[in-house]
């Protein structure tokens, strides 16, 4: 590649990265600023003091919210992995009459927007007395057509001879699932896991509906509370909250970006 | 380990209950035998093997292993092992774990597992690779792991589905003799599927040739080579294949006529071959160069359309009634494309097939069958 | 001739054994889908024909009245208009930006991984977090945007309070938020294109733009198609931004459909009309999905 072309490319890459990343960096900077600094419109804080971070944990039960978010996200992640991998296994390795029909049912769930069903779902959870519970927050999301497809796609690449060799060795259906299919599909399980964790951590509307007190509230709802309480005066505290909330998912994304990209494109296109 | 025979009685297979992909298979595979199923792709040989393994349902007939009917037994209860074309190694397990997988499932105790694994690994030269994963091995090594996994079970019957087809030619030749030796040493019954007639010829005690789901011929390789049951077997076994042409029998002149210049004189004892139509076959090595002594009426001249010199033998092609015929001579022959070459064929070398039933009527009687005088070595 | 030998009679119980086992594996999904997708979908349709009480129970059957009411209601028509405008603002722009970034990030350069990570980063940021940050950027006095306008001596804008600007502002923050996901998918698509195609084009001496037009875009079409569909569906489902940035205002200019459903159901307790709106949302998404299947098979070049 010629030098000038490289330079142009780097220039474009840097400019676009700066623009795109600016809101995050800016929020990060604000989270260290005092009220006065923010009003004067500075870009850099004079000192990197953690005052705002201390304050945000005082104003809100943010630590509890973080725990709740972790429990809910891990719960949904594990639930999805179990439920989706079981279903995907049946679709790939157990031929049976009516498989196409059930598969079609699974596809059709993708056409039903979750928001269109939230009213009855809310009442279901209410009737089960699951408002303000972890199960109310997690269980509705365990079954996921997208996740089933993603895993099915990967399971299909497992040579059928592996299945046959296990049959000859005397492995049961569940044995093959547990001892061969799951370990062989580690990468797509990680992809789906990361995806599930990420989307659940960032979920907003459902936690808003099914939490009425702070017992199982997640950080996202915490942000809403923070913003409506603090907006007038202390933007630094609000931004400290934002940074605390986005760090786990950003870390997860940085670590799993390649995986996620590969997994999502595969699940999407084949 | 008790040896068991495998008996196929009227076995058939149908996927749609309408037409059979395999029909009327009757064969008994003897204990300790190396039995090869050979045929072109799509002939049903793999399906048959998989029916024996229990991986495909048997839709008609009875399969017996030993004295018990096993039609409804799951694969693991049939007491057999199997090697797959793509080896089917578990990618997440080490070589050692792969070899032990079946033993583990059968809950054989740890000491016994370790003992058998190290024996088998030593036999196949895998000892130093035991801790590696399959993807770190070469094709040949993976093949050995698959082999090790099959024999470590000490099952009396071993099924192999084209196990060598993913190897390069040199390694394939080597593994042929190695598999044969292991089978002899362990004394197991081997049922081996291949599309490669050379594998079938060199490995099998007996071979069964399948075509379009039915048996063409079963027998010892050399018998099949010498006495092919029909034109299909004649062209399938042997390389290059037997040359075939349709001939017209003529009772008046006692000849079978292939074309204007080739007339095959038929002795009176064989006069019953002089039917209206007959399929005539001859192996490439039986077409000889005409010499000065050859009588003019036995001589015919052909124009060479292709030549391959393989070092120790020369194969050339000519056209007869628009069919390519091939001739194989040992040694190197200076032949150019376009050369006109005088040839001759002995009556004794011909095969005749009935043009209706395709059955063989006459087999070649001048096969060179050499026997060593054993006393020479004493 | 091939004669089919009579198959052995196998009992129904035995023949269906696979189906029973498969059902066991599928049961968790089937139960959850039934309870949380199929049942509520039918329930939503059912409720849309009723007036409801506070507990969301059907009280009085009104037939299509909820629908006729909605179609005559300015608020709902306005919400539809806002939703479609929002889709129009966010989807094409968002995808074009993501495509440009993906093309940049697909160049083989030293340190390209860092740029890819930055471009993908917004995928790790929640709606709530991003909306709070943008709320600050849009702030009339301390926000970055008005400060920039100030520098260039331009008049200040009430980004979120001015009905002519609010939807634009919300769209801007949404485009930013969705860039990461779209970028990641498109980059994946680009990396799936066979290198040899470019090599042979280079040997033929094709220019960058020619290669982009003749190889990249056609080969990328399944990916682009997929991301267009996902973006459309996402846009119809937008909620968090609205709840934090504008609450549907000012003067309902950002009252997108899901927010409108939420308000109708959980603030006004009008579950019947809310359900009718939900059915409308369902139909919109159904149309998008069906279009994807129909058009996708015809127009898109698959490898």
PDB file of N, CA and C in Angstrom, chain A residues 10 13 16-17 20-21 24 26 30 39 41 83 86 95-96 106 112-113 115-116 120-123 127 142 173-174 202 204-205 220 223-224 235 238-239 246 249-250 253-254 257 261 265 268-269, chain C residues 18 22 25 29 32 36 38 40-41 44 55-57 110 115 117 119-121 124-126 128-129 132 136 142 144 147 176 184-185 188 191 223 226 237 239 243-244 247 258 266 271 285-286:
ATOM      1  N   UNK A  10      -5.391   6.226   7.964  1.00  0.00           N
ATOM      2  CA  UNK A  10      -5.208   6.443   9.398  1.00  0.00           C
ATOM      3  C   UNK A  10      -5.908   7.713   9.849  1.00  0.00           C
ATOM      4  N   UNK A  13      -9.545   6.952  10.053  1.00  0.00           N
ATOM      5  CA  UNK A  13      -9.807   6.064  11.189  1.00  0.00           C
ATOM      6  C   UNK A  13      -9.784   6.836  12.501  1.00  0.00           C
ATOM      7  N   UNK A  16     -12.841   9.422  12.755  1.00  0.00           N
ATOM      8  CA  UNK A  16     -14.124   8.777  13.018  1.00  0.00           C
ATOM      9  C   UNK A  16     -14.142   8.166  14.420  1.00  0.00           C
ATOM     10  N   UNK A  17     -13.016   7.578  14.836  1.00  0.00           N
ATOM     11  CA  UNK A  17     -12.967   6.992  16.182  1.00  0.00           C
ATOM     12  C   UNK A  17     -13.198   8.058  17.234  1.00  0.00           C
ATOM     13  N   UNK A  20     -16.864   9.075  17.245  1.00  0.00           N
ATOM     14  CA  UNK A  20     -17.715   8.016  17.771  1.00  0.00           C
ATOM     15  C   UNK A  20     -17.511   7.798  19.263  1.00  0.00           C
ATOM     16  N   UNK A  21     -16.276   7.890  19.685  1.00  0.00           N
ATOM     17  CA  UNK A  21     -15.960   7.579  21.072  1.00  0.00           C
ATOM     18  C   UNK A  21     -16.126   8.793  21.982  1.00  0.00           C
ATOM     19  N   UNK A  24     -18.418   8.863  25.105  1.00  0.00           N
ATOM     20  CA  UNK A  24     -17.972   8.026  26.224  1.00  0.00           C
ATOM     21  C   UNK A  24     -16.818   8.704  26.967  1.00  0.00           C
ATOM     22  N   UNK A  26     -16.102  11.790  26.998  1.00  0.00           N
ATOM     23  CA  UNK A  26     -16.606  13.013  27.620  1.00  0.00           C
ATOM     24  C   UNK A  26     -17.308  12.683  28.938  1.00  0.00           C
ATOM     25  N   UNK A  30     -16.348  14.029  32.586  1.00  0.00           N
ATOM     26  CA  UNK A  30     -17.324  14.735  33.429  1.00  0.00           C
ATOM     27  C   UNK A  30     -17.427  14.058  34.792  1.00  0.00           C
ATOM     28  N   UNK A  39     -20.023  23.491  34.548  1.00  0.00           N
ATOM     29  CA  UNK A  39     -20.692  24.697  34.070  1.00  0.00           C
ATOM     30  C   UNK A  39     -19.790  25.537  33.186  1.00  0.00           C
ATOM     31  N   UNK A  41     -17.702  24.480  31.187  1.00  0.00           N
ATOM     32  CA  UNK A  41     -17.533  23.839  29.880  1.00  0.00           C
ATOM     33  C   UNK A  41     -16.149  23.338  29.592  1.00  0.00           C
ATOM     34  N   UNK A  83     -31.634 -23.818  27.763  1.00  0.00           N
ATOM     35  CA  UNK A  83     -32.863 -24.016  26.999  1.00  0.00           C
ATOM     36  C   UNK A  83     -32.577 -24.079  25.499  1.00  0.00           C
ATOM     37  N   UNK A  86     -30.532 -27.298  24.400  1.00  0.00           N
ATOM     38  CA  UNK A  86     -31.383 -28.492  24.377  1.00  0.00           C
ATOM     39  C   UNK A  86     -32.228 -28.508  23.101  1.00  0.00           C
ATOM     40  N   UNK A  95     -34.036 -36.931  14.581  1.00  0.00           N
ATOM     41  CA  UNK A  95     -35.031 -36.794  13.517  1.00  0.00           C
ATOM     42  C   UNK A  95     -36.382 -37.284  14.037  1.00  0.00           C
ATOM     43  N   UNK A  96     -37.419 -36.522  13.848  1.00  0.00           N
ATOM     44  CA  UNK A  96     -38.743 -36.989  14.268  1.00  0.00           C
ATOM     45  C   UNK A  96     -39.799 -36.312  13.419  1.00  0.00           C
ATOM     46  N   UNK A 106     -40.905 -22.040  16.061  1.00  0.00           N
ATOM     47  CA  UNK A 106     -39.781 -21.295  16.630  1.00  0.00           C
ATOM     48  C   UNK A 106     -39.491 -20.054  15.786  1.00  0.00           C
ATOM     49  N   UNK A 112     -42.787 -11.908  16.350  1.00  0.00           N
ATOM     50  CA  UNK A 112     -43.630 -11.288  17.369  1.00  0.00           C
ATOM     51  C   UNK A 112     -42.754 -10.381  18.227  1.00  0.00           C
ATOM     52  N   UNK A 113     -42.928  -9.065  18.073  1.00  0.00           N
ATOM     53  CA  UNK A 113     -42.093  -8.161  18.862  1.00  0.00           C
ATOM     54  C   UNK A 113     -42.448  -8.314  20.328  1.00  0.00           C
ATOM     55  N   UNK A 115     -42.464  -6.252  22.625  1.00  0.00           N
ATOM     56  CA  UNK A 115     -43.255  -5.151  23.168  1.00  0.00           C
ATOM     57  C   UNK A 115     -44.742  -5.327  22.901  1.00  0.00           C
ATOM     58  N   UNK A 116     -45.060  -6.106  21.851  1.00  0.00           N
ATOM     59  CA  UNK A 116     -46.473  -6.304  21.532  1.00  0.00           C
ATOM     60  C   UNK A 116     -47.131  -7.252  22.516  1.00  0.00           C
ATOM     61  N   UNK A 120     -49.998  -8.618  28.453  1.00  0.00           N
ATOM     62  CA  UNK A 120     -50.349  -9.899  29.103  1.00  0.00           C
ATOM     63  C   UNK A 120     -49.191 -10.475  29.908  1.00  0.00           C
ATOM     64  N   UNK A 121     -47.954 -10.321  29.415  1.00  0.00           N
ATOM     65  CA  UNK A 121     -46.816 -10.850  30.162  1.00  0.00           C
ATOM     66  C   UNK A 121     -46.708 -10.202  31.533  1.00  0.00           C
ATOM     67  N   UNK A 122     -46.948  -8.910  31.561  1.00  0.00           N
ATOM     68  CA  UNK A 122     -46.915  -8.216  32.847  1.00  0.00           C
ATOM     69  C   UNK A 122     -47.945  -8.817  33.810  1.00  0.00           C
ATOM     70  N   UNK A 123     -49.154  -9.084  33.282  1.00  0.00           N
ATOM     71  CA  UNK A 123     -50.197  -9.642  34.160  1.00  0.00           C
ATOM     72  C   UNK A 123     -49.881 -11.074  34.566  1.00  0.00           C
ATOM     73  N   UNK A 127     -49.772 -12.186  38.309  1.00  0.00           N
ATOM     74  CA  UNK A 127     -50.590 -13.274  38.864  1.00  0.00           C
ATOM     75  C   UNK A 127     -49.738 -14.327  39.547  1.00  0.00           C
ATOM     76  N   UNK A 142     -35.672 -16.912  28.784  1.00  0.00           N
ATOM     77  CA  UNK A 142     -34.861 -18.120  28.625  1.00  0.00           C
ATOM     78  C   UNK A 142     -34.965 -18.708  27.218  1.00  0.00           C
ATOM     79  N   UNK A 173     -28.262 -40.613  24.214  1.00  0.00           N
ATOM     80  CA  UNK A 173     -28.504 -39.342  23.528  1.00  0.00           C
ATOM     81  C   UNK A 173     -28.039 -38.170  24.387  1.00  0.00           C
ATOM     82  N   UNK A 174     -28.392 -38.247  25.665  1.00  0.00           N
ATOM     83  CA  UNK A 174     -27.993 -37.143  26.535  1.00  0.00           C
ATOM     84  C   UNK A 174     -26.477 -37.155  26.742  1.00  0.00           C
ATOM     85  N   UNK A 202     -28.320  -4.734  29.551  1.00  0.00           N
ATOM     86  CA  UNK A 202     -28.780  -3.467  28.986  1.00  0.00           C
ATOM     87  C   UNK A 202     -30.296  -3.346  28.893  1.00  0.00           C
ATOM     88  N   UNK A 204     -34.096  -2.605  29.509  1.00  0.00           N
ATOM     89  CA  UNK A 204     -34.628  -1.414  30.175  1.00  0.00           C
ATOM     90  C   UNK A 204     -36.115  -1.519  30.483  1.00  0.00           C
ATOM     91  N   UNK A 205     -36.922  -1.831  29.456  1.00  0.00           N
ATOM     92  CA  UNK A 205     -38.369  -1.736  29.619  1.00  0.00           C
ATOM     93  C   UNK A 205     -38.922  -2.758  30.605  1.00  0.00           C
ATOM     94  N   UNK A 220     -29.778  -0.276  35.171  1.00  0.00           N
ATOM     95  CA  UNK A 220     -30.376   0.581  34.138  1.00  0.00           C
ATOM     96  C   UNK A 220     -31.484   1.439  34.741  1.00  0.00           C
ATOM     97  N   UNK A 223     -30.021   4.166  36.724  1.00  0.00           N
ATOM     98  CA  UNK A 223     -29.636   5.342  35.931  1.00  0.00           C
ATOM     99  C   UNK A 223     -30.817   6.272  35.737  1.00  0.00           C
ATOM    100  N   UNK A 224     -31.975   5.676  35.466  1.00  0.00           N
ATOM    101  CA  UNK A 224     -33.165   6.496  35.278  1.00  0.00           C
ATOM    102  C   UNK A 224     -33.478   7.283  36.553  1.00  0.00           C
ATOM    103  N   UNK A 235     -24.268  16.755  37.473  1.00  0.00           N
ATOM    104  CA  UNK A 235     -24.011  15.914  36.309  1.00  0.00           C
ATOM    105  C   UNK A 235     -22.814  15.002  36.538  1.00  0.00           C
ATOM    106  N   UNK A 238     -24.043  11.861  38.090  1.00  0.00           N
ATOM    107  CA  UNK A 238     -24.782  11.061  37.104  1.00  0.00           C
ATOM    108  C   UNK A 238     -23.807  10.325  36.190  1.00  0.00           C
ATOM    109  N   UNK A 239     -22.791  11.058  35.710  1.00  0.00           N
ATOM    110  CA  UNK A 239     -21.842  10.439  34.781  1.00  0.00           C
ATOM    111  C   UNK A 239     -21.018   9.357  35.474  1.00  0.00           C
ATOM    112  N   UNK A 246     -21.545   1.086  32.565  1.00  0.00           N
ATOM    113  CA  UNK A 246     -21.118   0.581  31.242  1.00  0.00           C
ATOM    114  C   UNK A 246     -19.806  -0.197  31.301  1.00  0.00           C
ATOM    115  N   UNK A 249     -20.028  -4.200  30.720  1.00  0.00           N
ATOM    116  CA  UNK A 249     -20.376  -4.632  29.368  1.00  0.00           C
ATOM    117  C   UNK A 249     -19.305  -4.231  28.361  1.00  0.00           C
ATOM    118  N   UNK A 250     -18.692  -3.059  28.568  1.00  0.00           N
ATOM    119  CA  UNK A 250     -17.612  -2.666  27.655  1.00  0.00           C
ATOM    120  C   UNK A 250     -16.463  -3.664  27.754  1.00  0.00           C
ATOM    121  N   UNK A 253     -17.375  -6.765  25.996  1.00  0.00           N
ATOM    122  CA  UNK A 253     -17.341  -6.556  24.552  1.00  0.00           C
ATOM    123  C   UNK A 253     -15.905  -6.566  24.036  1.00  0.00           C
ATOM    124  N   UNK A 254     -15.007  -5.875  24.749  1.00  0.00           N
ATOM    125  CA  UNK A 254     -13.615  -5.824  24.304  1.00  0.00           C
ATOM    126  C   UNK A 254     -13.010  -7.222  24.277  1.00  0.00           C
ATOM    127  N   UNK A 257     -15.185  -9.474  21.461  1.00  0.00           N
ATOM    128  CA  UNK A 257     -15.649  -8.842  20.228  1.00  0.00           C
ATOM    129  C   UNK A 257     -15.506  -9.749  19.007  1.00  0.00           C
ATOM    130  N   UNK A 261     -18.633 -11.159  16.875  1.00  0.00           N
ATOM    131  CA  UNK A 261     -18.783 -10.798  15.478  1.00  0.00           C
ATOM    132  C   UNK A 261     -18.945 -12.046  14.629  1.00  0.00           C
ATOM    133  N   UNK A 265     -22.618 -13.084  12.860  1.00  0.00           N
ATOM    134  CA  UNK A 265     -22.732 -13.134  11.403  1.00  0.00           C
ATOM    135  C   UNK A 265     -23.134 -14.526  10.960  1.00  0.00           C
ATOM    136  N   UNK A 268     -26.697 -15.183  11.717  1.00  0.00           N
ATOM    137  CA  UNK A 268     -27.579 -14.344  10.936  1.00  0.00           C
ATOM    138  C   UNK A 268     -27.754 -14.848   9.515  1.00  0.00           C
ATOM    139  N   UNK A 269     -26.693 -15.398   8.952  1.00  0.00           N
ATOM    140  CA  UNK A 269     -26.700 -15.524   7.501  1.00  0.00           C
ATOM    141  C   UNK A 269     -26.878 -16.924   6.964  1.00  0.00           C
TER     142      UNK A 269
ATOM    143  N   UNK C  18     -38.490 -41.493  19.072  1.00  0.00           N
ATOM    144  CA  UNK C  18     -37.658 -40.318  18.798  1.00  0.00           C
ATOM    145  C   UNK C  18     -38.415 -39.031  19.067  1.00  0.00           C
ATOM    146  N   UNK C  22     -37.299 -36.147  21.560  1.00  0.00           N
ATOM    147  CA  UNK C  22     -37.079 -34.794  21.052  1.00  0.00           C
ATOM    148  C   UNK C  22     -37.940 -33.797  21.820  1.00  0.00           C
ATOM    149  N   UNK C  25     -36.455 -32.597  24.949  1.00  0.00           N
ATOM    150  CA  UNK C  25     -35.427 -31.569  24.772  1.00  0.00           C
ATOM    151  C   UNK C  25     -36.065 -30.222  24.411  1.00  0.00           C
ATOM    152  N   UNK C  29     -38.284 -24.941  25.867  1.00  0.00           N
ATOM    153  CA  UNK C  29     -38.548 -23.869  24.899  1.00  0.00           C
ATOM    154  C   UNK C  29     -40.025 -23.759  24.596  1.00  0.00           C
ATOM    155  N   UNK C  32     -41.953 -22.216  27.508  1.00  0.00           N
ATOM    156  CA  UNK C  32     -41.673 -20.786  27.674  1.00  0.00           C
ATOM    157  C   UNK C  32     -42.251 -19.970  26.523  1.00  0.00           C
ATOM    158  N   UNK C  36     -44.936 -17.163  27.280  1.00  0.00           N
ATOM    159  CA  UNK C  36     -44.479 -15.774  27.178  1.00  0.00           C
ATOM    160  C   UNK C  36     -44.491 -15.200  25.761  1.00  0.00           C
ATOM    161  N   UNK C  38     -46.696 -16.998  22.695  1.00  0.00           N
ATOM    162  CA  UNK C  38     -47.923 -17.306  21.957  1.00  0.00           C
ATOM    163  C   UNK C  38     -49.177 -16.898  22.744  1.00  0.00           C
ATOM    164  N   UNK C  40     -49.537 -14.670  25.216  1.00  0.00           N
ATOM    165  CA  UNK C  40     -49.755 -13.215  25.296  1.00  0.00           C
ATOM    166  C   UNK C  40     -50.080 -12.586  23.953  1.00  0.00           C
ATOM    167  N   UNK C  41     -49.589 -13.190  22.866  1.00  0.00           N
ATOM    168  CA  UNK C  41     -49.925 -12.631  21.555  1.00  0.00           C
ATOM    169  C   UNK C  41     -51.429 -12.745  21.315  1.00  0.00           C
ATOM    170  N   UNK C  44     -53.296 -10.490  23.621  1.00  0.00           N
ATOM    171  CA  UNK C  44     -53.249  -9.102  23.169  1.00  0.00           C
ATOM    172  C   UNK C  44     -54.314  -8.852  22.112  1.00  0.00           C
ATOM    173  N   UNK C  55     -57.355  -4.353  36.371  1.00  0.00           N
ATOM    174  CA  UNK C  55     -56.483  -5.519  36.461  1.00  0.00           C
ATOM    175  C   UNK C  55     -56.192  -6.112  35.083  1.00  0.00           C
ATOM    176  N   UNK C  56     -56.605  -5.397  34.046  1.00  0.00           N
ATOM    177  CA  UNK C  56     -56.312  -5.863  32.706  1.00  0.00           C
ATOM    178  C   UNK C  56     -57.239  -6.972  32.240  1.00  0.00           C
ATOM    179  N   UNK C  57     -58.358  -7.178  32.964  1.00  0.00           N
ATOM    180  CA  UNK C  57     -59.317  -8.192  32.532  1.00  0.00           C
ATOM    181  C   UNK C  57     -60.283  -7.587  31.528  1.00  0.00           C
ATOM    182  N   UNK C 110      -1.749  -1.803  10.469  1.00  0.00           N
ATOM    183  CA  UNK C 110      -1.254  -2.011  11.821  1.00  0.00           C
ATOM    184  C   UNK C 110      -2.207  -1.368  12.825  1.00  0.00           C
ATOM    185  N   UNK C 115      -9.116   0.237  16.375  1.00  0.00           N
ATOM    186  CA  UNK C 115     -10.211   0.984  15.752  1.00  0.00           C
ATOM    187  C   UNK C 115     -11.480   0.145  15.701  1.00  0.00           C
ATOM    188  N   UNK C 117     -12.358  -2.139  17.773  1.00  0.00           N
ATOM    189  CA  UNK C 117     -12.933  -2.177  19.123  1.00  0.00           C
ATOM    190  C   UNK C 117     -13.688  -0.890  19.423  1.00  0.00           C
ATOM    191  N   UNK C 119     -15.032   1.202  17.246  1.00  0.00           N
ATOM    192  CA  UNK C 119     -16.261   1.266  16.442  1.00  0.00           C
ATOM    193  C   UNK C 119     -17.351   0.375  17.019  1.00  0.00           C
ATOM    194  N   UNK C 120     -16.936  -0.762  17.568  1.00  0.00           N
ATOM    195  CA  UNK C 120     -17.936  -1.702  18.080  1.00  0.00           C
ATOM    196  C   UNK C 120     -18.421  -1.311  19.467  1.00  0.00           C
ATOM    197  N   UNK C 121     -17.716  -0.349  20.103  1.00  0.00           N
ATOM    198  CA  UNK C 121     -17.931  -0.129  21.536  1.00  0.00           C
ATOM    199  C   UNK C 121     -19.363   0.220  21.906  1.00  0.00           C
ATOM    200  N   UNK C 124     -21.744  -2.202  23.538  1.00  0.00           N
ATOM    201  CA  UNK C 124     -21.674  -2.551  24.957  1.00  0.00           C
ATOM    202  C   UNK C 124     -22.342  -1.526  25.861  1.00  0.00           C
ATOM    203  N   UNK C 125     -22.950  -0.522  25.256  1.00  0.00           N
ATOM    204  CA  UNK C 125     -23.530   0.548  26.073  1.00  0.00           C
ATOM    205  C   UNK C 125     -25.048   0.443  26.063  1.00  0.00           C
ATOM    206  N   UNK C 126     -25.625   0.558  27.232  1.00  0.00           N
ATOM    207  CA  UNK C 126     -27.075   0.369  27.327  1.00  0.00           C
ATOM    208  C   UNK C 126     -27.813   1.608  26.850  1.00  0.00           C
ATOM    209  N   UNK C 128     -30.105   3.087  28.452  1.00  0.00           N
ATOM    210  CA  UNK C 128     -30.226   4.029  29.564  1.00  0.00           C
ATOM    211  C   UNK C 128     -28.956   4.871  29.684  1.00  0.00           C
ATOM    212  N   UNK C 129     -27.792   4.197  29.664  1.00  0.00           N
ATOM    213  CA  UNK C 129     -26.536   4.927  29.828  1.00  0.00           C
ATOM    214  C   UNK C 129     -26.347   5.913  28.693  1.00  0.00           C
ATOM    215  N   UNK C 132     -28.648   8.921  28.952  1.00  0.00           N
ATOM    216  CA  UNK C 132     -28.254   9.881  29.988  1.00  0.00           C
ATOM    217  C   UNK C 132     -27.099  10.753  29.484  1.00  0.00           C
ATOM    218  N   UNK C 136     -27.169  14.935  28.502  1.00  0.00           N
ATOM    219  CA  UNK C 136     -26.225  15.979  28.886  1.00  0.00           C
ATOM    220  C   UNK C 136     -25.705  16.732  27.660  1.00  0.00           C
ATOM    221  N   UNK C 142     -25.447  23.743  29.485  1.00  0.00           N
ATOM    222  CA  UNK C 142     -24.102  23.190  29.656  1.00  0.00           C
ATOM    223  C   UNK C 142     -23.746  22.152  28.583  1.00  0.00           C
ATOM    224  N   UNK C 144     -22.791  20.085  25.192  1.00  0.00           N
ATOM    225  CA  UNK C 144     -21.732  20.261  24.207  1.00  0.00           C
ATOM    226  C   UNK C 144     -22.242  20.897  22.918  1.00  0.00           C
ATOM    227  N   UNK C 147     -22.819  24.543  23.118  1.00  0.00           N
ATOM    228  CA  UNK C 147     -21.535  25.233  23.275  1.00  0.00           C
ATOM    229  C   UNK C 147     -20.831  25.363  21.935  1.00  0.00           C
ATOM    230  N   UNK C 176     -26.186   6.730  16.876  1.00  0.00           N
ATOM    231  CA  UNK C 176     -24.911   6.505  17.561  1.00  0.00           C
ATOM    232  C   UNK C 176     -24.925   5.188  18.322  1.00  0.00           C
ATOM    233  N   UNK C 184     -20.450  -4.255  13.615  1.00  0.00           N
ATOM    234  CA  UNK C 184     -19.925  -5.593  13.873  1.00  0.00           C
ATOM    235  C   UNK C 184     -20.471  -6.601  12.856  1.00  0.00           C
ATOM    236  N   UNK C 185     -21.762  -6.504  12.573  1.00  0.00           N
ATOM    237  CA  UNK C 185     -22.374  -7.440  11.619  1.00  0.00           C
ATOM    238  C   UNK C 185     -21.799  -7.210  10.215  1.00  0.00           C
ATOM    239  N   UNK C 188     -18.283  -8.400   9.873  1.00  0.00           N
ATOM    240  CA  UNK C 188     -18.301  -9.861   9.739  1.00  0.00           C
ATOM    241  C   UNK C 188     -18.606 -10.272   8.309  1.00  0.00           C
ATOM    242  N   UNK C 191     -15.638  -9.660   6.062  1.00  0.00           N
ATOM    243  CA  UNK C 191     -14.548 -10.619   6.245  1.00  0.00           C
ATOM    244  C   UNK C 191     -14.881 -11.994   5.692  1.00  0.00           C
ATOM    245  N   UNK C 223     -25.728  -9.712   4.039  1.00  0.00           N
ATOM    246  CA  UNK C 223     -25.462  -9.076   5.327  1.00  0.00           C
ATOM    247  C   UNK C 223     -26.219  -7.762   5.440  1.00  0.00           C
ATOM    248  N   UNK C 226     -29.818  -8.337   5.976  1.00  0.00           N
ATOM    249  CA  UNK C 226     -30.084  -8.768   7.352  1.00  0.00           C
ATOM    250  C   UNK C 226     -30.070  -7.571   8.292  1.00  0.00           C
ATOM    251  N   UNK C 237     -39.175  -0.797  17.724  1.00  0.00           N
ATOM    252  CA  UNK C 237     -39.270  -1.180  19.126  1.00  0.00           C
ATOM    253  C   UNK C 237     -38.649  -0.172  20.091  1.00  0.00           C
ATOM    254  N   UNK C 239     -37.739   2.355  22.790  1.00  0.00           N
ATOM    255  CA  UNK C 239     -38.438   2.804  23.989  1.00  0.00           C
ATOM    256  C   UNK C 239     -37.549   3.622  24.944  1.00  0.00           C
ATOM    257  N   UNK C 243     -38.078   7.341  26.810  1.00  0.00           N
ATOM    258  CA  UNK C 243     -38.428   7.446  28.229  1.00  0.00           C
ATOM    259  C   UNK C 243     -37.472   8.368  28.957  1.00  0.00           C
ATOM    260  N   UNK C 244     -36.201   8.314  28.614  1.00  0.00           N
ATOM    261  CA  UNK C 244     -35.231   9.137  29.333  1.00  0.00           C
ATOM    262  C   UNK C 244     -35.077  10.529  28.722  1.00  0.00           C
ATOM    263  N   UNK C 247     -39.723  11.668  27.078  1.00  0.00           N
ATOM    264  CA  UNK C 247     -41.018  11.167  27.554  1.00  0.00           C
ATOM    265  C   UNK C 247     -42.117  11.407  26.531  1.00  0.00           C
ATOM    266  N   UNK C 258     -44.036   2.243  20.702  1.00  0.00           N
ATOM    267  CA  UNK C 258     -43.896   1.449  21.924  1.00  0.00           C
ATOM    268  C   UNK C 258     -44.082   2.326  23.153  1.00  0.00           C
ATOM    269  N   UNK C 266     -49.710   1.393  30.998  1.00  0.00           N
ATOM    270  CA  UNK C 266     -49.223   1.392  32.369  1.00  0.00           C
ATOM    271  C   UNK C 266     -49.326   2.756  33.056  1.00  0.00           C
ATOM    272  N   UNK C 271     -55.963  -0.779  28.792  1.00  0.00           N
ATOM    273  CA  UNK C 271     -55.306  -1.951  28.212  1.00  0.00           C
ATOM    274  C   UNK C 271     -55.906  -2.347  26.871  1.00  0.00           C
ATOM    275  N   UNK C 285     -44.250  -5.139  12.108  1.00  0.00           N
ATOM    276  CA  UNK C 285     -43.065  -5.988  12.127  1.00  0.00           C
ATOM    277  C   UNK C 285     -43.273  -7.232  11.274  1.00  0.00           C
ATOM    278  N   UNK C 286     -44.489  -7.713  11.262  1.00  0.00           N
ATOM    279  CA  UNK C 286     -44.808  -8.848  10.393  1.00  0.00           C
ATOM    280  C   UNK C 286     -44.545  -8.481   8.942  1.00  0.00           C
TER     281      UNK C 286
END
